[in-house]
Amino acid sequence: MTSLTLPPLTRRRPDWLASPRVLRTEVLAGLVVALALIPEAISFSILAGVDPRVGLFASFTMAVTIAFTGGRPAMISAATGAVALVVAPLVKAHGLDHLIAAVLLGGVLQVALALAGIARLMRFIPRSVMIGFVNSLAILIFMAQLPHLLGVTWVVYPLVAAGLVVIYGLPRLTTAVPAPLVAIVALTILTVTAAITVPTVGDEGELPSSLPTLGLPAVPFSLDTLAVIAPYAFGIALVGLLESLMTAKLVDDLTDTRSDKTRESWGQGVANLVTGLFGGMGGCAMIGQTMINVRSGARTRLSTFLAGVLLLVLVVALGDLVALIPMAALVAVMILVSVSTFDWHSVRPATLRRLPKSETSVMLVTVAVVIASHNLAYGVIAGVLTAAVLFTRRVAHLVEVTRVGEPDSSAVVYVVRGQVFFASSNDLVHQFDYAGDPEQVVVDLSGAHVWDASSVAALDAITAKYARYGKTVAIVGLNEPSARIHDRLAGQLSSH
């Protein structure tokens, strides 16, 4: 017997080590993301009702941890608005320590759900829900910029316009440096040197001057505490996983690569555990910052890691300089992200004419719920439920019953084709001529599949109705799975 000799295992060098150009792209993309994260983290902290430091430290620990544990390279995780909305009532009622306890429990639940295989549920999310997710996200990103554009001095508007010109125009000349970074630096220099008074990052909240510290929340370890934090922990876990897995799928499509959804799921849990231990508010994948990262050319974990590290450096060591960045520059960057994220093809009249109305309805429901609730997870759940109801309604009428037999014969055969389940079985019962058929009736299910107890109950009802007229029914042609469920349940579903 010949032995098979395997080549020695070697670790492939990361792309950013092999290519200076890739390294530069990753570093600059990480810097742009770090700058964009600062006002977002501060805003989400205010939304959650906590000090800005809590959101900024959460963004640092989430990004750095997920760079090692995550399953989708180049995806950015940090403090998010969805998680802030979940925990805001908890902070208001019980304070910061209960929030941190909920984040820790949420991280444990995410790891448990990952090990249970929650990532496999992604296959049940239809394309129309995915498009609705992307479009509603783009709308939310744009809506989040409106407070920075309303009730401000008129100088803000030309600054935003100038930022957009740089962001859209510079790539036509060179892609050596990310256009958003150039816009941020240029507008900051302009406003500082010309002494233009406009809202800045420093106006959003106080930046931290020290590093985060390790610790546990000061809450009683009791069932009462668990009863308080458990609902919020489940919310953190489910909303975080849903947004992260949807974002990973979107980046997969954009980069034509595959990610490890299970690793991403438990990686999010580990990141939230680390974040909670450092006093952060928790978080998940941020699709807006992820889009900035990917559009800037980043494709590796280095950009995610540097986004977190540079965020901490910027707010702690260079806080005075970062505070000078005009919000107009960051608004311009986020408008770019919003416009590039929206799937414009999905709303073209030609596309809408070709799509089935049910597909369009699912997309619109997803968008409407997200915009109304400002929660992407709610929109996705509503979209999936709508898609399921519409699909069930459509296939419920796909069962075909054909009567075969001569009018004067002593037997008749009904041939059933299609999927027989709870929705379609209701119509099935009414497809037979109980009074007019001969004494022998054959129901041929060789072209059908029986799925559930409702279907077996319908077949029992058909048999019972014929029996009232003194007629017998033979059910034939069941495939093996259908025969198993029919043999197990037939005659057992009624108390009469």
Tab-separated table of C-alpha atoms in Angstrom:
chain	number	residue	atom	x	y	z
A	1	MET	CA	0.000	0.000	0.000
A	2	THR	CA	1.436	3.363	-0.992
A	3	SER	CA	1.491	6.168	1.509
A	4	LEU	CA	0.325	9.648	0.709
A	5	THR	CA	2.776	12.391	1.612
A	6	LEU	CA	1.187	15.740	2.304
A	7	PRO	CA	3.114	18.977	1.783
A	8	PRO	CA	4.092	20.796	4.965
A	9	LEU	CA	1.523	23.248	6.266
A	10	THR	CA	2.562	26.864	5.747
A	11	ARG	CA	0.831	30.006	6.849
A	12	ARG	CA	0.109	32.388	4.046
A	13	ARG	CA	1.488	35.873	4.571
A	14	PRO	CA	-1.196	38.536	4.908
A	15	ASP	CA	-1.712	40.589	1.750
A	16	TRP	CA	-0.784	43.800	3.552
A	17	LEU	CA	2.636	42.387	4.456
A	18	ALA	CA	3.297	41.256	0.898
A	19	SER	CA	2.370	44.545	-0.761
A	20	PRO	CA	3.234	48.097	0.382
A	21	ARG	CA	0.358	49.378	-1.742
A	22	VAL	CA	-2.155	47.172	0.082
A	23	LEU	CA	-0.654	48.248	3.413
A	24	ARG	CA	-1.078	51.926	2.537
A	25	THR	CA	-4.675	51.349	1.423
A	26	GLU	CA	-5.518	49.506	4.645
A	27	VAL	CA	-3.918	52.163	6.874
A	28	LEU	CA	-5.583	55.099	5.128
A	29	ALA	CA	-8.969	53.346	5.040
A	30	GLY	CA	-8.671	52.626	8.767
A	31	LEU	CA	-7.893	56.298	9.419
A	32	VAL	CA	-10.929	57.493	7.462
A	33	VAL	CA	-13.174	55.048	9.318
A	34	ALA	CA	-11.726	56.128	12.683
A	35	LEU	CA	-12.518	59.758	11.916
A	36	ALA	CA	-16.057	58.868	10.849
A	37	LEU	CA	-16.568	56.740	13.960
A	38	ILE	CA	-15.950	59.572	16.425
A	39	PRO	CA	-19.122	61.644	15.901
A	40	GLU	CA	-21.182	58.480	15.366
A	41	ALA	CA	-20.008	56.957	18.655
A	42	ILE	CA	-20.675	60.214	20.508
A	43	SER	CA	-24.165	60.484	18.980
A	44	PHE	CA	-25.022	56.878	19.877
A	45	SER	CA	-23.792	57.457	23.432
A	46	ILE	CA	-26.153	60.397	23.768
A	47	LEU	CA	-28.952	58.275	22.267
A	48	ALA	CA	-28.309	55.544	24.847
A	49	GLY	CA	-28.150	58.080	27.672
A	50	VAL	CA	-24.510	57.477	28.639
A	51	ASP	CA	-21.292	59.506	28.666
A	52	PRO	CA	-19.598	59.856	25.213
A	53	ARG	CA	-16.599	57.969	26.585
A	54	VAL	CA	-18.754	54.839	26.911
A	55	GLY	CA	-19.555	54.816	23.189
A	56	LEU	CA	-16.027	55.757	22.096
A	57	PHE	CA	-14.411	53.041	24.219
A	58	ALA	CA	-16.981	50.542	22.958
A	59	SER	CA	-16.080	51.389	19.366
A	60	PHE	CA	-12.390	50.875	20.137
A	61	THR	CA	-12.790	47.502	21.861
A	62	MET	CA	-15.374	46.190	19.358
A	63	ALA	CA	-13.232	47.046	16.326
A	64	VAL	CA	-9.969	45.707	17.756
A	65	THR	CA	-11.510	42.477	19.061
A	66	ILE	CA	-13.547	41.690	15.945
A	67	ALA	CA	-10.421	42.184	13.823
A	68	PHE	CA	-9.150	38.960	15.399
A	69	THR	CA	-12.351	37.033	16.117
A	70	GLY	CA	-14.642	38.053	13.231
A	71	GLY	CA	-15.437	36.010	10.150
A	72	ARG	CA	-15.654	38.876	7.635
A	73	PRO	CA	-12.382	40.740	6.902
A	74	ALA	CA	-12.719	44.520	6.367
A	75	MET	CA	-16.042	44.699	8.217
A	76	ILE	CA	-16.239	47.338	10.955
A	77	SER	CA	-17.908	46.699	14.304
A	78	ALA	CA	-18.431	49.444	16.870
A	79	ALA	CA	-21.097	51.104	19.018
A	80	THR	CA	-24.286	51.317	16.943
A	81	GLY	CA	-27.587	53.124	16.944
A	82	ALA	CA	-29.566	49.859	16.897
A	83	VAL	CA	-27.966	48.670	20.137
A	84	ALA	CA	-28.298	52.172	21.643
A	85	LEU	CA	-32.052	52.072	21.002
A	86	VAL	CA	-32.312	48.675	22.696
A	87	VAL	CA	-30.444	49.700	25.867
A	88	ALA	CA	-31.675	53.289	26.304
A	89	PRO	CA	-34.683	52.317	28.504
A	90	LEU	CA	-32.417	50.156	30.691
A	91	VAL	CA	-29.950	53.019	31.243
A	92	LYS	CA	-32.765	55.423	32.057
A	93	ALA	CA	-34.335	53.067	34.596
A	94	HIS	CA	-31.307	51.380	36.172
A	95	GLY	CA	-28.102	53.167	35.171
A	96	LEU	CA	-24.780	52.356	33.508
A	97	ASP	CA	-23.807	49.294	35.571
A	98	HIS	CA	-26.933	47.406	34.556
A	99	LEU	CA	-26.181	48.320	30.932
A	100	ILE	CA	-22.696	46.809	31.188
A	101	ALA	CA	-24.136	43.674	32.804
A	102	ALA	CA	-26.625	43.380	29.921
A	103	VAL	CA	-23.802	43.768	27.386
A	104	LEU	CA	-21.846	40.948	29.050
A	105	LEU	CA	-24.890	38.665	29.089
A	106	GLY	CA	-25.667	39.624	25.504
A	107	GLY	CA	-22.154	38.576	24.489
A	108	VAL	CA	-22.612	35.187	26.171
A	109	LEU	CA	-25.947	34.718	24.370
A	110	GLN	CA	-24.368	35.573	21.014
A	111	VAL	CA	-21.690	32.925	21.503
A	112	ALA	CA	-24.360	30.391	22.493
A	113	LEU	CA	-26.551	31.255	19.488
A	114	ALA	CA	-23.538	30.983	17.189
A	115	LEU	CA	-22.734	27.512	18.487
A	116	ALA	CA	-26.411	26.605	18.008
A	117	GLY	CA	-26.117	27.473	14.304
A	118	ILE	CA	-28.002	30.755	14.033
A	119	ALA	CA	-25.867	31.777	11.035
A	120	ARG	CA	-27.599	29.113	8.926
A	121	LEU	CA	-30.850	31.066	9.221
A	122	MET	CA	-29.419	33.626	6.779
A	123	ARG	CA	-30.516	31.415	3.899
A	124	PHE	CA	-34.150	32.161	4.782
A	125	ILE	CA	-33.760	35.905	4.168
A	126	PRO	CA	-35.107	36.664	0.662
A	127	ARG	CA	-33.374	38.954	-1.804
A	128	SER	CA	-36.206	41.515	-1.565
A	129	VAL	CA	-35.598	41.800	2.206
A	130	MET	CA	-31.886	42.251	1.558
A	131	ILE	CA	-32.590	45.066	-0.909
A	132	GLY	CA	-34.997	46.661	1.563
A	133	PHE	CA	-32.326	46.377	4.265
A	134	VAL	CA	-29.748	48.126	2.086
A	135	ASN	CA	-32.112	50.864	0.911
A	136	SER	CA	-33.493	51.586	4.377
A	137	LEU	CA	-29.971	51.707	5.738
A	138	ALA	CA	-29.008	54.280	3.117
A	139	ILE	CA	-32.055	56.361	4.058
A	140	LEU	CA	-31.230	56.135	7.772
A	141	ILE	CA	-27.643	57.208	7.133
A	142	PHE	CA	-28.877	60.246	5.225
A	143	MET	CA	-31.520	61.064	7.847
A	144	ALA	CA	-28.842	60.940	10.542
A	145	GLN	CA	-27.074	63.826	8.787
A	146	LEU	CA	-30.127	66.111	8.789
A	147	PRO	CA	-29.576	67.444	12.348
A	148	HIS	CA	-26.165	68.676	11.165
A	149	LEU	CA	-27.759	70.440	8.172
A	150	LEU	CA	-30.746	72.106	9.833
A	151	GLY	CA	-30.591	75.211	11.967
A	152	VAL	CA	-26.903	75.822	11.237
A	153	THR	CA	-25.016	78.756	9.765
A	154	TRP	CA	-25.145	79.106	5.985
A	155	VAL	CA	-21.399	78.454	5.687
A	156	VAL	CA	-22.034	74.770	6.455
A	157	TYR	CA	-23.761	74.215	3.106
A	158	PRO	CA	-20.921	75.344	0.806
A	159	LEU	CA	-18.510	73.339	2.988
A	160	VAL	CA	-20.598	70.198	2.551
A	161	ALA	CA	-20.830	70.880	-1.186
A	162	ALA	CA	-17.057	71.363	-1.392
A	163	GLY	CA	-16.547	68.092	0.482
A	164	LEU	CA	-18.797	66.251	-1.945
A	165	VAL	CA	-16.925	67.735	-4.927
A	166	VAL	CA	-13.628	66.477	-3.508
A	167	ILE	CA	-15.034	63.051	-2.641
A	168	TYR	CA	-16.603	62.527	-6.064
A	169	GLY	CA	-13.979	64.336	-8.147
A	170	LEU	CA	-10.632	63.266	-6.666
A	171	PRO	CA	-10.931	59.568	-7.649
A	172	ARG	CA	-11.084	60.697	-11.293
A	173	LEU	CA	-7.598	62.169	-10.866
A	174	THR	CA	-5.936	59.755	-8.433
A	175	THR	CA	-6.793	56.906	-6.073
A	176	ALA	CA	-3.500	57.018	-4.178
A	177	VAL	CA	-5.205	58.574	-1.131
A	178	PRO	CA	-8.848	57.974	-0.088
A	179	ALA	CA	-10.946	60.938	-1.211
A	180	PRO	CA	-12.907	61.117	2.084
A	181	LEU	CA	-9.645	61.582	4.014
A	182	VAL	CA	-8.560	64.380	1.689
A	183	ALA	CA	-11.935	66.092	2.109
A	184	ILE	CA	-11.738	65.893	5.920
A	185	VAL	CA	-8.185	67.245	6.086
A	186	ALA	CA	-8.788	69.987	3.510
A	187	LEU	CA	-11.987	71.290	5.104
A	188	THR	CA	-10.411	71.220	8.568
A	189	ILE	CA	-7.417	73.270	7.373
A	190	LEU	CA	-9.757	75.691	5.602
A	191	THR	CA	-12.025	76.308	8.599
A	192	VAL	CA	-9.098	76.655	11.036
A	193	THR	CA	-6.913	78.959	8.895
A	194	ALA	CA	-9.844	81.105	7.767
A	195	ALA	CA	-11.317	81.167	11.296
A	196	ILE	CA	-14.703	79.984	10.019
A	197	THR	CA	-17.089	79.286	12.865
A	198	VAL	CA	-19.026	76.089	12.153
A	199	PRO	CA	-20.103	73.081	14.275
A	200	THR	CA	-17.160	70.766	14.950
A	201	VAL	CA	-16.568	67.289	16.361
A	202	GLY	CA	-15.706	68.917	19.682
A	203	ASP	CA	-19.217	70.337	19.872
A	204	GLU	CA	-20.700	66.816	19.834
A	205	GLY	CA	-19.355	65.934	23.280
A	206	GLU	CA	-16.281	65.742	25.470
A	207	LEU	CA	-13.535	63.461	24.184
A	208	PRO	CA	-11.833	61.112	26.687
A	209	SER	CA	-8.349	61.912	27.948
A	210	SER	CA	-7.468	58.490	29.424
A	211	LEU	CA	-7.480	54.825	28.406
A	212	PRO	CA	-10.366	52.467	29.248
A	213	THR	CA	-9.932	50.299	32.337
A	214	LEU	CA	-10.855	46.681	32.998
A	215	GLY	CA	-13.591	45.936	35.526
A	216	LEU	CA	-16.936	44.336	36.338
A	217	PRO	CA	-20.290	46.133	36.762
A	218	ALA	CA	-21.313	47.010	40.315
A	219	VAL	CA	-24.603	45.113	40.314
A	220	PRO	CA	-25.882	42.353	42.609
A	221	PHE	CA	-25.356	38.894	41.133
A	222	SER	CA	-28.932	37.774	41.753
A	223	LEU	CA	-32.018	36.506	39.970
A	224	ASP	CA	-33.581	39.951	40.351
A	225	THR	CA	-30.709	41.495	38.397
A	226	LEU	CA	-30.998	38.738	35.780
A	227	ALA	CA	-34.714	39.421	35.412
A	228	VAL	CA	-33.969	43.098	34.764
A	229	ILE	CA	-31.147	42.688	32.236
A	230	ALA	CA	-32.215	39.484	30.429
A	231	PRO	CA	-34.744	41.096	28.002
A	232	TYR	CA	-32.231	43.770	27.032
A	233	ALA	CA	-29.440	41.188	26.708
A	234	PHE	CA	-31.608	39.175	24.291
A	235	GLY	CA	-32.263	42.380	22.349
A	236	ILE	CA	-28.549	43.182	22.152
A	237	ALA	CA	-27.759	39.623	21.036
A	238	LEU	CA	-30.467	39.309	18.384
A	239	VAL	CA	-30.220	42.824	16.943
A	240	GLY	CA	-26.422	42.645	16.908
A	241	LEU	CA	-26.297	39.267	15.186
A	242	LEU	CA	-28.940	40.176	12.641
A	243	GLU	CA	-27.245	43.420	11.616
A	244	SER	CA	-23.794	41.823	11.604
A	245	LEU	CA	-24.820	38.841	9.479
A	246	MET	CA	-26.730	41.044	7.046
A	247	THR	CA	-23.747	43.377	6.752
A	248	ALA	CA	-21.395	40.428	6.207
A	249	LYS	CA	-23.640	39.143	3.415
A	250	LEU	CA	-23.652	42.574	1.798
A	251	VAL	CA	-19.846	42.812	1.893
A	252	ASP	CA	-19.632	39.280	0.476
A	253	ASP	CA	-21.665	40.438	-2.514
A	254	LEU	CA	-19.646	43.643	-2.955
A	255	THR	CA	-16.255	41.926	-2.823
A	256	ASP	CA	-17.186	38.605	-4.472
A	257	THR	CA	-15.787	36.724	-1.486
A	258	ARG	CA	-17.266	34.483	1.185
A	259	SER	CA	-17.218	35.015	4.923
A	260	ASP	CA	-17.520	32.621	7.841
A	261	LYS	CA	-20.910	33.565	9.296
A	262	THR	CA	-20.610	31.230	12.286
A	263	ARG	CA	-17.246	32.700	13.228
A	264	GLU	CA	-18.653	36.179	12.783
A	265	SER	CA	-21.531	35.298	15.125
A	266	TRP	CA	-19.411	34.062	18.027
A	267	GLY	CA	-16.813	36.741	17.254
A	268	GLN	CA	-19.460	39.388	17.877
A	269	GLY	CA	-20.205	37.720	21.206
A	270	VAL	CA	-16.546	37.754	22.236
A	271	ALA	CA	-16.244	41.400	21.155
A	272	ASN	CA	-19.237	42.360	23.305
A	273	LEU	CA	-17.782	40.468	26.259
A	274	VAL	CA	-14.506	42.370	25.922
A	275	THR	CA	-16.397	45.629	25.467
A	276	GLY	CA	-18.471	45.026	28.580
A	277	LEU	CA	-15.373	44.253	30.647
A	278	PHE	CA	-13.933	47.623	29.597
A	279	GLY	CA	-17.136	49.490	30.414
A	280	GLY	CA	-18.445	49.917	26.857
A	281	MET	CA	-22.056	50.046	25.714
A	282	GLY	CA	-21.832	47.101	23.315
A	283	GLY	CA	-22.296	47.138	19.560
A	284	CYS	CA	-22.288	45.177	16.329
A	285	ALA	CA	-21.312	45.576	12.686
A	286	MET	CA	-21.706	49.130	11.331
A	287	ILE	CA	-22.724	49.006	7.724
A	288	GLY	CA	-22.078	52.717	7.116
A	289	GLN	CA	-18.481	52.589	8.322
A	290	THR	CA	-18.034	49.197	6.665
A	291	MET	CA	-19.071	50.747	3.368
A	292	ILE	CA	-16.553	53.563	3.880
A	293	ASN	CA	-13.871	50.970	4.539
A	294	VAL	CA	-14.711	48.780	1.562
A	295	ARG	CA	-15.221	51.732	-0.810
A	296	SER	CA	-11.791	53.003	0.280
A	297	GLY	CA	-10.283	49.763	-1.010
A	298	ALA	CA	-9.779	47.895	2.279
A	299	ARG	CA	-10.084	44.108	2.131
A	300	THR	CA	-8.241	42.759	5.194
A	301	ARG	CA	-8.516	42.630	8.980
A	302	LEU	CA	-5.762	45.239	9.315
A	303	SER	CA	-8.097	48.100	8.388
A	304	THR	CA	-10.601	46.982	11.040
A	305	PHE	CA	-7.867	46.733	13.681
A	306	LEU	CA	-6.391	50.117	12.760
A	307	ALA	CA	-9.813	51.771	12.774
A	308	GLY	CA	-10.120	50.860	16.455
A	309	VAL	CA	-6.538	51.699	17.394
A	310	LEU	CA	-6.503	54.989	15.492
A	311	LEU	CA	-9.859	55.922	17.016
A	312	LEU	CA	-8.351	55.594	20.494
A	313	VAL	CA	-5.195	57.480	19.480
A	314	LEU	CA	-7.217	60.263	17.894
A	315	VAL	CA	-9.559	60.840	20.836
A	316	VAL	CA	-6.999	60.369	23.631
A	317	ALA	CA	-3.691	61.646	22.235
A	318	LEU	CA	-4.916	63.984	19.495
A	319	GLY	CA	-8.284	64.945	20.923
A	320	ASP	CA	-7.635	68.673	20.628
A	321	LEU	CA	-6.937	68.366	16.885
A	322	VAL	CA	-9.817	65.978	16.208
A	323	ALA	CA	-12.194	68.355	17.988
A	324	LEU	CA	-11.437	70.935	15.268
A	325	ILE	CA	-12.769	68.777	12.405
A	326	PRO	CA	-15.887	70.463	10.999
A	327	MET	CA	-18.985	68.290	11.060
A	328	ALA	CA	-19.617	69.417	7.483
A	329	ALA	CA	-16.697	67.259	6.335
A	330	LEU	CA	-18.040	64.146	8.027
A	331	VAL	CA	-21.550	64.891	6.777
A	332	ALA	CA	-20.201	64.964	3.220
A	333	VAL	CA	-18.544	61.579	3.757
A	334	MET	CA	-21.744	60.043	5.124
A	335	ILE	CA	-23.840	61.469	2.274
A	336	LEU	CA	-21.459	59.730	-0.120
A	337	VAL	CA	-21.947	56.497	1.818
A	338	SER	CA	-25.720	56.916	1.731
A	339	VAL	CA	-25.887	57.521	-2.024
A	340	SER	CA	-23.490	54.683	-2.847
A	341	THR	CA	-25.262	52.259	-0.510
A	342	PHE	CA	-28.755	52.764	-1.954
A	343	ASP	CA	-29.687	50.238	-4.643
A	344	TRP	CA	-30.926	52.674	-7.276
A	345	HIS	CA	-31.578	49.889	-9.779
A	346	SER	CA	-34.233	48.449	-7.461
A	347	VAL	CA	-36.453	51.557	-7.745
A	348	ARG	CA	-36.175	52.148	-11.475
A	349	PRO	CA	-39.613	52.041	-13.172
A	350	ALA	CA	-38.447	49.309	-15.554
A	351	THR	CA	-37.316	47.138	-12.643
A	352	LEU	CA	-40.527	47.690	-10.697
A	353	ARG	CA	-42.611	46.735	-13.756
A	354	ARG	CA	-40.746	43.434	-14.160
A	355	LEU	CA	-40.738	42.409	-10.502
A	356	PRO	CA	-43.729	40.548	-9.042
A	357	LYS	CA	-45.814	42.818	-6.835
A	358	SER	CA	-45.103	40.561	-3.854
A	359	GLU	CA	-41.341	41.196	-4.168
A	360	THR	CA	-41.867	44.953	-4.266
A	361	SER	CA	-44.251	44.758	-1.305
A	362	VAL	CA	-41.690	42.915	0.814
A	363	MET	CA	-39.033	45.517	0.020
A	364	LEU	CA	-41.385	48.396	0.865
A	365	VAL	CA	-42.492	46.803	4.145
A	366	THR	CA	-38.863	46.333	5.168
A	367	VAL	CA	-38.011	49.945	4.368
A	368	ALA	CA	-41.147	51.348	6.027
A	369	VAL	CA	-40.644	49.450	9.296
A	370	VAL	CA	-36.958	50.385	9.489
A	371	ILE	CA	-37.645	54.077	8.906
A	372	ALA	CA	-40.550	54.081	11.380
A	373	SER	CA	-38.634	52.262	14.124
A	374	HIS	CA	-35.069	53.322	13.293
A	375	ASN	CA	-34.227	49.665	13.888
A	376	LEU	CA	-32.848	47.550	11.039
A	377	ALA	CA	-33.582	44.300	12.855
A	378	TYR	CA	-37.304	45.097	13.143
A	379	GLY	CA	-37.436	45.841	9.422
A	380	VAL	CA	-35.735	42.588	8.478
A	381	ILE	CA	-38.056	40.564	10.722
A	382	ALA	CA	-41.120	42.325	9.267
A	383	GLY	CA	-39.831	41.759	5.736
A	384	VAL	CA	-39.173	38.052	6.299
A	385	LEU	CA	-42.633	37.564	7.860
A	386	THR	CA	-44.282	39.420	4.972
A	387	ALA	CA	-42.357	37.340	2.437
A	388	ALA	CA	-43.355	34.138	4.242
A	389	VAL	CA	-47.045	35.088	4.306
A	390	LEU	CA	-47.080	36.094	0.620
A	391	PHE	CA	-45.191	32.947	-0.392
A	392	THR	CA	-47.561	30.746	1.605
A	393	ARG	CA	-50.558	32.504	0.049
A	394	ARG	CA	-49.121	31.976	-3.434
A	395	VAL	CA	-48.257	28.284	-3.096
A	396	ALA	CA	-51.486	27.520	-1.245
A	397	HIS	CA	-53.287	27.609	-4.591
A	398	LEU	CA	-50.755	25.483	-6.468
A	399	VAL	CA	-52.356	22.148	-5.522
A	400	GLU	CA	-54.119	20.685	-8.557
A	401	VAL	CA	-56.806	17.997	-8.282
A	402	THR	CA	-57.855	16.151	-11.462
A	403	ARG	CA	-60.804	13.705	-11.609
A	404	VAL	CA	-60.167	10.608	-13.725
A	405	GLY	CA	-62.919	8.062	-14.483
A	406	GLU	CA	-66.022	7.461	-16.554
A	407	PRO	CA	-69.338	8.811	-15.231
A	408	ASP	CA	-70.926	5.329	-15.100
A	409	SER	CA	-67.915	3.427	-13.702
A	410	SER	CA	-67.886	1.902	-10.222
A	411	ALA	CA	-64.692	3.730	-9.194
A	412	VAL	CA	-63.163	7.144	-9.670
A	413	VAL	CA	-59.574	8.346	-9.299
A	414	TYR	CA	-58.579	11.803	-8.109
A	415	VAL	CA	-54.991	12.717	-9.026
A	416	VAL	CA	-53.481	15.311	-6.659
A	417	ARG	CA	-50.400	17.279	-7.697
A	418	GLY	CA	-48.466	19.876	-5.678
A	419	GLN	CA	-47.409	20.637	-2.118
A	420	VAL	CA	-50.045	19.725	0.454
A	421	PHE	CA	-49.552	21.681	3.692
A	422	PHE	CA	-51.587	23.727	6.178
A	423	ALA	CA	-52.477	26.481	3.694
A	424	SER	CA	-53.255	24.400	0.623
A	425	SER	CA	-55.013	21.574	2.516
A	426	ASN	CA	-58.011	23.823	3.267
A	427	ASP	CA	-58.823	24.069	-0.448
A	428	LEU	CA	-58.121	20.372	-1.017
A	429	VAL	CA	-61.161	19.215	0.979
A	430	HIS	CA	-63.531	21.082	-1.358
A	431	GLN	CA	-62.233	19.543	-4.613
A	432	PHE	CA	-64.261	16.298	-4.359
A	433	ASP	CA	-67.835	15.355	-5.351
A	434	TYR	CA	-68.827	13.453	-2.199
A	435	ALA	CA	-72.470	12.893	-3.143
A	436	GLY	CA	-72.043	12.181	-6.852
A	437	ASP	CA	-68.986	9.894	-6.885
A	438	PRO	CA	-69.282	6.075	-7.085
A	439	GLU	CA	-68.696	3.769	-4.113
A	440	GLN	CA	-64.959	3.340	-4.703
A	441	VAL	CA	-62.769	6.482	-4.612
A	442	VAL	CA	-58.992	6.489	-5.101
A	443	VAL	CA	-56.919	9.528	-4.128
A	444	ASP	CA	-53.609	9.305	-6.006
A	445	LEU	CA	-50.892	11.406	-4.313
A	446	SER	CA	-47.940	10.206	-6.397
A	447	GLY	CA	-47.515	13.748	-7.734
A	448	ALA	CA	-47.875	15.429	-4.350
A	449	HIS	CA	-46.044	15.745	-1.037
A	450	VAL	CA	-47.736	15.725	2.351
A	451	TRP	CA	-45.915	18.077	4.742
A	452	ASP	CA	-47.745	18.407	8.039
A	453	ALA	CA	-50.511	17.367	10.387
A	454	SER	CA	-52.981	19.752	8.744
A	455	SER	CA	-52.577	17.836	5.482
A	456	VAL	CA	-53.186	14.471	7.186
A	457	ALA	CA	-56.245	15.945	8.919
A	458	ALA	CA	-57.546	17.080	5.512
A	459	LEU	CA	-57.147	13.560	4.104
A	460	ASP	CA	-58.945	12.184	7.170
A	461	ALA	CA	-61.749	14.687	6.567
A	462	ILE	CA	-62.074	13.576	2.932
A	463	THR	CA	-62.287	9.930	4.032
A	464	ALA	CA	-64.865	10.778	6.695
A	465	LYS	CA	-67.046	12.778	4.295
A	466	TYR	CA	-67.157	9.873	1.813
A	467	ALA	CA	-67.901	7.453	4.666
A	468	ARG	CA	-71.064	9.414	5.494
A	469	TYR	CA	-72.301	8.472	2.019
A	470	GLY	CA	-71.284	4.824	2.489
A	471	LYS	CA	-68.277	5.124	0.205
A	472	THR	CA	-64.702	3.965	0.709
A	473	VAL	CA	-61.500	5.881	-0.032
A	474	ALA	CA	-58.080	4.466	-0.871
A	475	ILE	CA	-55.139	6.843	-0.549
A	476	VAL	CA	-52.279	5.680	-2.780
A	477	GLY	CA	-49.006	6.922	-4.251
A	478	LEU	CA	-47.556	8.493	-1.125
A	479	ASN	CA	-43.812	8.996	-1.276
A	480	GLU	CA	-41.779	7.703	1.673
A	481	PRO	CA	-41.729	10.905	3.822
A	482	SER	CA	-45.421	11.519	3.140
A	483	ALA	CA	-46.276	7.908	3.965
A	484	ARG	CA	-44.395	8.124	7.270
A	485	ILE	CA	-46.281	11.184	8.504
A	486	HIS	CA	-49.601	9.848	7.181
A	487	ASP	CA	-49.187	6.420	8.824
A	488	ARG	CA	-48.207	8.041	12.121
A	489	LEU	CA	-51.047	10.601	12.271
A	490	ALA	CA	-53.941	9.229	10.207
A	491	GLY	CA	-57.013	8.748	12.412
A	492	GLN	CA	-55.241	10.261	15.447
A	493	LEU	CA	-56.027	13.938	14.962
A	494	SER	CA	-59.693	14.002	15.953
A	495	SER	CA	-61.389	13.170	19.236
A	496	HIS	CA	-64.502	11.972	17.422
